[in-house]
Coordinates of C-alpha atoms and ligand atoms in Angstrom, one line a residue:
M1 CA 102.2 100.3 270.2
S2 CA 101.0 100.4 266.7
M3 CA 102.1 97.6 264.3
P4 CA 104.6 98.6 261.5
P5 CA 102.8 98.9 258.2
K6 CA 102.7 95.7 256.1
Q7 CA 105.5 95.4 253.6
Y8 CA 104.7 94.3 250.0
Q9 CA 106.7 93.0 247.2
L10 CA 106.1 95.4 244.3
F11 CA 107.1 95.5 240.6
A12 CA 107.0 98.6 238.5
T13 CA 106.9 98.0 234.7
T14 CA 108.6 100.5 232.3
P15 CA 109.7 100.7 228.7
K16 CA 113.0 99.0 228.0
G17 CA 115.9 101.3 228.6
L18 CA 114.3 103.3 231.4
E19 CA 114.9 100.8 234.2
L20 CA 117.9 102.5 235.9
L21 CA 116.1 105.9 235.9
L22 CA 113.1 104.2 237.4
V23 CA 115.3 102.6 240.2
D24 CA 116.5 106.2 241.1
E25 CA 112.9 107.5 240.9
L26 CA 111.5 104.8 243.2
K27 CA 114.4 105.3 245.7
A28 CA 113.6 109.0 245.7
L29 CA 110.0 108.2 246.5
G30 CA 111.2 106.1 249.5
A31 CA 111.8 102.6 248.2
T32 CA 114.6 101.1 250.3
E33 CA 115.2 98.2 248.0
A34 CA 114.9 98.7 244.3
S35 CA 116.6 96.4 241.7
E36 CA 116.6 96.6 238.0
K37 CA 115.0 93.8 235.9
L38 CA 114.3 93.8 232.2
A39 CA 111.6 96.4 231.5
G40 CA 110.9 96.8 235.2
V41 CA 112.0 97.3 238.7
N42 CA 111.5 95.1 241.8
F43 CA 111.0 97.0 245.0
T44 CA 109.6 96.6 248.5
G45 CA 107.5 98.9 250.5
D46 CA 104.3 99.6 252.4
L47 CA 101.0 100.7 250.9
T48 CA 102.0 104.4 251.2
L49 CA 104.9 103.8 248.9
A50 CA 102.8 101.8 246.4
Y51 CA 100.3 104.6 246.2
K52 CA 103.0 107.2 246.0
A53 CA 104.5 105.3 243.0
C54 CA 101.1 105.4 241.3
L55 CA 100.7 109.1 241.9
W56 CA 104.3 110.3 241.4
S57 CA 106.1 108.0 239.0
R58 CA 106.8 109.8 235.8
L59 CA 108.5 106.7 234.3
A60 CA 106.6 103.6 235.3
N61 CA 103.8 102.0 233.2
R62 CA 102.2 99.9 235.9
I63 CA 102.7 99.2 239.6
L64 CA 102.1 95.5 240.5
L65 CA 101.6 94.2 244.0
K66 CA 102.7 90.5 244.1
L67 CA 100.3 88.2 245.8
R68 CA 101.9 84.8 245.2
Q69 CA 104.1 82.7 242.9
V70 CA 102.8 79.2 242.0
P71 CA 103.8 76.4 239.7
A72 CA 101.9 76.5 236.4
A73 CA 103.3 73.8 234.1
T74 CA 99.7 72.7 233.3
P75 CA 96.3 74.4 233.2
E76 CA 95.3 72.4 236.3
E77 CA 98.3 73.5 238.2
L78 CA 97.6 77.1 237.3
Y79 CA 94.0 76.7 238.3
E80 CA 95.0 75.3 241.7
G81 CA 97.6 77.9 242.3
V82 CA 95.1 80.8 241.6
Q83 CA 92.6 79.1 244.0
S84 CA 95.2 79.0 246.7
I85 CA 94.7 82.8 247.1
A86 CA 91.6 83.9 249.2
W87 CA 90.1 86.2 246.6
D88 CA 87.4 87.4 248.9
E89 CA 90.2 89.3 250.8
H90 CA 90.5 91.4 247.6
L91 CA 87.1 91.6 246.0
H92 CA 83.4 91.5 246.9
P93 CA 81.5 88.5 245.5
E94 CA 79.5 90.8 243.2
G95 CA 82.5 92.9 242.2
T96 CA 84.2 93.1 238.8
L97 CA 87.6 92.0 237.7
T98 CA 89.9 91.7 234.7
V99 CA 92.8 89.4 234.0
N100 CA 95.9 90.4 232.1
F101 CA 97.9 87.2 231.2
V102 CA 101.4 87.1 229.8
T103 CA 103.4 84.0 229.2
S104 CA 107.0 83.3 228.1
Q105 CA 109.2 80.2 227.8
S106 CA 106.4 78.1 229.3
Q107 CA 104.2 75.2 228.4
I108 CA 101.1 77.3 228.6
T109 CA 101.6 79.4 225.5
H110 CA 98.1 80.8 224.8
T111 CA 97.3 84.0 226.6
L112 CA 93.5 84.0 226.1
F113 CA 93.4 80.4 227.3
G114 CA 95.6 81.2 230.3
A115 CA 93.5 84.3 231.2
Q116 CA 90.3 82.1 231.0
K117 CA 91.7 79.5 233.4
V118 CA 92.6 82.2 235.9
K119 CA 89.1 83.8 235.7
D120 CA 87.5 80.3 236.1
A121 CA 89.6 79.6 239.2
I122 CA 88.5 82.9 240.8
V123 CA 84.9 82.9 239.8
D124 CA 84.5 79.2 240.9
Q125 CA 86.0 80.1 244.3
F126 CA 83.3 82.8 244.8
R127 CA 80.5 80.6 243.5
D128 CA 81.4 77.7 245.8
K129 CA 81.6 80.0 248.9
Y130 CA 78.9 82.6 248.3
D131 CA 76.7 81.3 245.5
V132 CA 77.4 84.6 243.7
R133 CA 80.1 85.3 241.2
P134 CA 82.0 88.5 240.3
N135 CA 81.8 89.7 236.7
V136 CA 84.5 90.2 234.2
S137 CA 84.8 93.8 233.0
Q138 CA 87.4 95.6 231.0
D139 CA 85.9 99.0 231.9
Q140 CA 87.5 100.2 235.2
P141 CA 87.0 96.9 237.1
D142 CA 87.3 96.7 240.9
I143 CA 90.5 94.7 240.6
N144 CA 93.0 94.1 237.8
I145 CA 94.8 90.8 238.1
N146 CA 98.1 90.4 236.4
V147 CA 99.5 87.0 235.8
Y148 CA 103.0 86.5 234.4
V149 CA 104.1 83.0 233.6
N150 CA 107.8 82.4 233.1
R151 CA 109.4 79.0 232.9
D152 CA 106.2 77.4 234.1
I153 CA 106.0 79.6 237.3
A154 CA 103.1 82.0 237.5
T155 CA 103.5 85.3 239.4
I156 CA 100.1 86.5 240.4
S157 CA 99.8 90.2 241.1
L158 CA 97.3 93.0 241.5
D159 CA 97.8 95.8 239.1
L160 CA 97.4 98.9 241.3
S161 CA 97.7 101.3 238.4
G162 CA 94.8 99.7 236.6
E163 CA 95.5 101.6 233.5
S164 CA 99.0 102.4 232.3
L165 CA 100.4 105.4 234.3
H166 CA 101.8 107.0 231.1
R167 CA 98.2 108.1 230.5
R168 CA 98.2 111.3 232.5
K169 CA 94.8 112.3 231.0
Y170 CA 95.9 115.5 229.3
R171 CA 96.1 113.9 226.0
L172 CA 93.2 112.3 224.1
D173 CA 93.8 109.1 222.2
G174 CA 94.7 109.4 218.5
G175 CA 96.6 112.1 216.8
S176 CA 99.9 111.6 215.0
A177 CA 102.1 109.2 217.0
P178 CA 103.3 111.5 219.7
L179 CA 106.0 110.4 222.3
K180 CA 104.6 108.4 225.2
E181 CA 104.5 110.6 228.3
N182 CA 106.9 108.5 230.3
L183 CA 109.4 108.3 227.5
A184 CA 109.2 112.1 227.2
A185 CA 109.9 112.3 231.0
A186 CA 112.9 110.0 230.7
I187 CA 114.3 112.2 227.8
L188 CA 113.9 115.3 230.0
I189 CA 115.6 113.7 233.0
R190 CA 118.5 112.4 230.8
A191 CA 118.9 115.9 229.3
G192 CA 119.3 117.3 232.8
W193 CA 116.1 119.4 232.8
P194 CA 115.2 119.1 236.5
A195 CA 118.5 120.9 237.5
I196 CA 118.2 123.5 234.7
A197 CA 114.6 124.2 235.7
K198 CA 115.6 124.8 239.3
E199 CA 118.1 127.5 238.1
G200 CA 115.3 129.1 236.1
G201 CA 116.6 128.1 232.7
L202 CA 114.2 128.1 229.7
L203 CA 112.8 125.0 228.0
T204 CA 112.1 125.2 224.3
D205 CA 111.1 122.7 221.7
P206 CA 111.2 124.0 218.1
M207 CA 109.3 121.0 216.6
C208 CA 106.9 120.4 219.6
G209 CA 104.1 118.4 217.8
S210 CA 101.4 117.8 220.5
G211 CA 103.6 119.3 223.2
T212 CA 104.5 116.2 225.2
L213 CA 108.1 117.3 226.0
L214 CA 106.9 120.8 227.0
I215 CA 104.1 119.5 229.2
E216 CA 106.1 116.8 230.9
G217 CA 108.9 119.4 231.4
A218 CA 106.3 121.8 233.0
L219 CA 104.9 119.1 235.3
M220 CA 108.4 118.3 236.5
A221 CA 109.4 121.9 237.0
A222 CA 106.1 122.8 238.8
D223 CA 106.4 119.7 241.0
I224 CA 103.0 118.4 239.7
A225 CA 102.3 114.7 240.4
P226 CA 101.7 113.1 237.0
G227 CA 98.9 111.0 238.3
L228 CA 97.0 113.9 239.9
S229 CA 94.4 114.3 237.1
R230 CA 93.6 110.6 236.9
E231 CA 90.3 109.5 238.3
Y232 CA 90.8 105.8 238.1
F233 CA 93.4 103.6 239.7
G234 CA 93.3 99.8 240.1
F235 CA 93.3 100.0 243.9
L236 CA 90.3 102.4 244.5
N237 CA 87.8 99.6 244.7
W238 CA 90.2 97.0 246.1
K239 CA 88.9 95.6 249.4
Q240 CA 92.2 96.4 251.2
H241 CA 92.4 100.0 249.9
Q242 CA 93.1 102.5 252.6
P243 CA 91.4 105.7 251.5
A244 CA 92.9 107.8 254.3
I245 CA 96.5 107.2 253.1
W246 CA 95.5 107.9 249.5
E247 CA 93.6 111.1 250.3
K248 CA 96.5 112.4 252.3
L249 CA 98.9 111.8 249.5
K250 CA 96.6 113.6 247.1
E251 CA 96.2 116.6 249.4
E252 CA 100.0 116.8 249.7
A253 CA 100.3 116.7 245.9
V254 CA 97.7 119.5 245.5
K255 CA 99.7 121.6 247.9
R256 CA 103.0 120.9 246.1
R257 CA 101.3 121.8 242.7
D258 CA 99.8 125.0 244.0
N259 CA 103.2 126.1 245.3
G260 CA 105.3 124.7 242.4
I261 CA 103.2 126.3 239.6
L262 CA 104.2 129.8 241.0
S263 CA 107.8 129.4 240.0
L264 CA 107.8 127.9 236.5
P265 CA 110.6 128.9 234.2
P266 CA 109.7 130.0 230.7
I267 CA 108.5 127.1 228.5
V268 CA 108.1 127.7 224.7
G269 CA 107.3 125.5 221.7
F270 CA 106.9 125.9 218.0
D271 CA 105.8 123.7 215.1
E272 CA 105.2 124.4 211.4
D273 CA 101.9 122.5 211.5
S274 CA 98.9 124.5 212.7
D275 CA 97.0 121.3 213.7
A276 CA 99.9 120.2 215.9
I277 CA 99.9 123.6 217.6
K278 CA 96.1 123.4 218.1
N279 CA 96.5 119.9 219.6
A280 CA 99.4 121.1 221.8
F281 CA 97.3 124.0 223.0
E282 CA 94.4 121.8 224.0
N283 CA 96.7 119.4 225.8
I284 CA 98.3 122.2 227.7
E285 CA 94.8 123.4 228.7
R286 CA 93.8 119.9 229.8
A287 CA 97.0 119.6 231.8
G288 CA 96.0 122.8 233.7
L289 CA 99.0 124.7 232.3
L290 CA 97.2 127.3 230.3
G291 CA 99.3 130.5 230.3
K292 CA 102.3 128.6 231.6
I293 CA 103.5 127.2 228.3
H294 CA 103.7 129.3 225.1
V295 CA 103.1 127.5 221.8
E296 CA 103.0 129.1 218.4
R297 CA 103.0 128.0 214.7
R298 CA 106.5 128.7 213.4
E299 CA 108.9 127.2 210.9
L300 CA 112.2 126.0 212.3
A301 CA 113.8 128.4 209.8
D302 CA 112.3 131.3 211.9
F303 CA 113.3 129.9 215.3
V304 CA 114.9 132.4 217.7
S305 CA 115.3 131.9 221.3
K306 CA 113.4 134.1 223.7
A307 CA 115.2 137.3 224.3
N308 CA 116.3 138.1 227.9
S309 CA 115.8 134.6 229.2
L310 CA 118.5 132.6 230.9
P311 CA 120.1 129.9 228.8
G312 CA 118.4 126.6 229.2
L313 CA 117.5 123.5 227.3
L314 CA 116.5 123.1 223.7
I315 CA 114.8 119.7 223.4
V316 CA 113.5 118.3 220.2
N317 CA 112.1 115.1 218.7
P318 CA 112.5 115.9 214.9
P319 CA 110.9 113.8 212.3
Y320 CA 113.2 110.9 211.4
G321 CA 111.6 109.2 208.5
E322 CA 111.4 105.4 208.1
R323 CA 112.1 104.9 204.4
L324 CA 115.4 105.8 202.7
G325 CA 114.0 108.6 200.5
E326 CA 112.5 110.2 203.5
I327 CA 115.7 110.0 205.4
E328 CA 117.7 111.7 202.7
D329 CA 115.1 114.4 202.4
L330 CA 115.5 115.1 206.1
G331 CA 119.2 115.9 205.9
P332 CA 118.6 119.7 205.3
L333 CA 116.2 119.8 208.2
Y334 CA 118.8 118.4 210.6
T335 CA 121.5 120.8 209.1
L336 CA 119.1 123.7 209.8
L337 CA 118.5 122.4 213.3
G338 CA 122.3 122.4 213.9
D339 CA 122.6 125.9 212.5
K340 CA 119.8 127.0 214.9
L341 CA 121.5 125.4 217.8
K342 CA 124.7 127.3 217.0
T343 CA 122.8 130.6 217.3
L344 CA 122.5 129.7 221.0
A345 CA 126.3 129.9 221.6
P346 CA 126.9 131.6 224.9
E347 CA 127.7 135.3 225.4
G348 CA 128.0 134.9 229.1
E349 CA 129.1 132.1 231.5
R350 CA 126.1 129.8 231.0
V351 CA 126.0 127.3 228.2
W352 CA 122.8 126.2 226.5
K353 CA 122.2 122.5 226.5
A354 CA 120.4 120.7 223.7
A355 CA 118.8 117.2 223.5
V356 CA 117.8 115.6 220.2
F357 CA 115.8 112.4 220.3
T358 CA 115.8 110.6 217.0
G359 CA 115.2 107.2 215.4
N360 CA 118.0 108.0 213.0
P361 CA 121.2 109.1 214.7
E362 CA 122.9 109.2 211.3
L363 CA 120.9 112.3 210.6
G364 CA 122.5 113.8 213.8
K365 CA 125.8 113.9 212.0
V366 CA 124.8 116.6 209.5
M367 CA 124.0 119.0 212.4
G368 CA 127.7 120.0 212.6
I369 CA 127.9 119.8 216.4
R370 CA 129.7 117.1 218.4
A371 CA 127.4 115.4 220.8
K372 CA 128.7 115.2 224.4
K373 CA 126.8 112.0 225.2
F374 CA 124.2 109.7 223.8
Y375 CA 121.7 107.2 225.2
A376 CA 120.0 104.3 223.5
L377 CA 116.3 104.3 224.1
Y378 CA 113.2 102.8 222.4
N379 CA 110.2 104.6 221.0
G380 CA 107.8 101.7 221.1
A381 CA 109.7 99.1 219.1
I382 CA 111.9 101.6 217.2
P383 CA 115.5 101.8 218.5
C384 CA 116.3 105.5 219.1
K385 CA 119.1 107.7 220.3
L386 CA 119.1 110.6 222.6
L387 CA 122.0 112.9 221.6
L388 CA 123.0 115.5 224.2
F389 CA 124.9 118.6 223.3
D390 CA 126.6 121.5 225.1
I391 CA 126.2 124.5 222.8
S392 CA 129.7 126.0 222.8
P393 CA 131.8 126.9 219.8
E394 CA 134.6 124.3 220.5
K395 CA 132.0 121.6 219.8
F396 CA 131.1 123.1 216.4
I397 CA 132.3 121.2 213.4
D398 CA 133.3 123.2 210.3
R399 CA 131.5 121.4 207.6
N400 CA 133.9 122.6 204.8
R401 CA 137.1 121.9 206.6
E402 CA 136.2 118.4 207.8
G403 CA 134.7 117.4 204.5
F404 CA 131.3 117.4 206.0
R405 CA 128.5 116.8 203.5
Ligands
SAM501 C1 108.1 113.5 215.6 S1 107.1 114.9 215.6 C2 107.2 115.5 217.3 C3 106.3 114.8 218.2 C4 106.3 115.5 219.6 N1 107.5 115.2 220.3 C5 105.1 115.0 220.3 O1 105.2 114.3 221.4 O2 103.9 115.2 219.9 C6 108.0 116.1 214.7 C7 107.3 117.4 214.5 O3 108.2 118.2 213.7 C8 107.4 119.1 213.0 N2 108.2 119.7 211.9 C9 108.7 119.1 210.8 N3 109.4 120.0 210.1 C10 109.4 121.2 210.7 C11 109.9 122.5 210.4 N4 110.6 122.7 209.3 N5 109.6 123.5 211.3 C12 108.9 123.3 212.4 N6 108.3 122.1 212.7 C13 108.6 121.0 211.9 C14 106.2 118.3 212.5 O4 105.1 119.1 212.2 C15 106.0 117.4 213.7 O5 105.0 117.9 214.6

């Protein structure tokens, strides 16, 4: 009889505010135990689940595999604790590694110093045993070690993702502060996009910038694994990596993509800025979605929804300004957005949904539509709100009658 697969304690990191969605996502991937922590989720599972999380999580940043917890009140204690792990079970003596060190509420306060201690402990262990030492490398090392010290206890983990999973590889670095891919995915999930997509509803973003919401929406609707285009993961050169499991998961993901891409609903985006549209187009191409998402330069004032399509979801992350003057200037843009939403009022049974993600929910008030629900989220450090609307006339506010400015 074959042995049941080894179970690991895993931790998925995620931006603050996405934890509950991530619990649901990991359970859907097969995690039997998944519990919410601040900016992360603890879960248990075998290597298949850990790999699946790396390939399929739309919300996680990193997937950490816990090796050990050790006391770390002093540098010596930390050194000893790190040495209690047999590192040659994870890495070849001439391999490469990197250490990511985070500390909070602990006596070791200096991250560079802490990381150096951890490296010394590992390197010394190899040198004593093999007379050869692994090298430190930031560039796609064989293993990524994550050490989190909290209240003088160090949790030592392997970072299986290696590089944050929000990097799906369809976007190049730089450009004008677009939404992070996993935040965009969370916005789409909160807005109910997966269900709307299944019914064939349209997705449109009238201020699409680099197209993140449209691309993440297409990946979801086409059942495309967000990690499928990544070539590097932190486990590929790990000594305990099981290529057969990984290859099988990738093959399944390719099949699901080839099948899913055949039934994509219409996805359409606009932006007034031609550079943004060029950027969106290139991202769409890199995501393998050419011809599946339509983007075009167009002012919000000229926005019309695609004729003959089923009602769907209008999703948008309008500019929200950071200084007071900018915020006041944006009032008319939000009013115009509200007017455009109202043009989507239903003629038949189905109601359009809208989702507006903004760092300035006050601006949402001039839209003249009552939000059905809102969620607090962060865009990096900026507290933001996701406002959800059902576009039906009873939700419209008459600006004149209610003394709306
Ligand atoms: C915050 S960015 C959107 C970023 C996008 N979600 C992304 O991930 O790249 C806001 C976008 O609104 C566009 N925009 C501002 N005013 C507009 C208008 N009147 N009509 C159309 N687009 C507009 C800007 O060009 C900018 O690309």
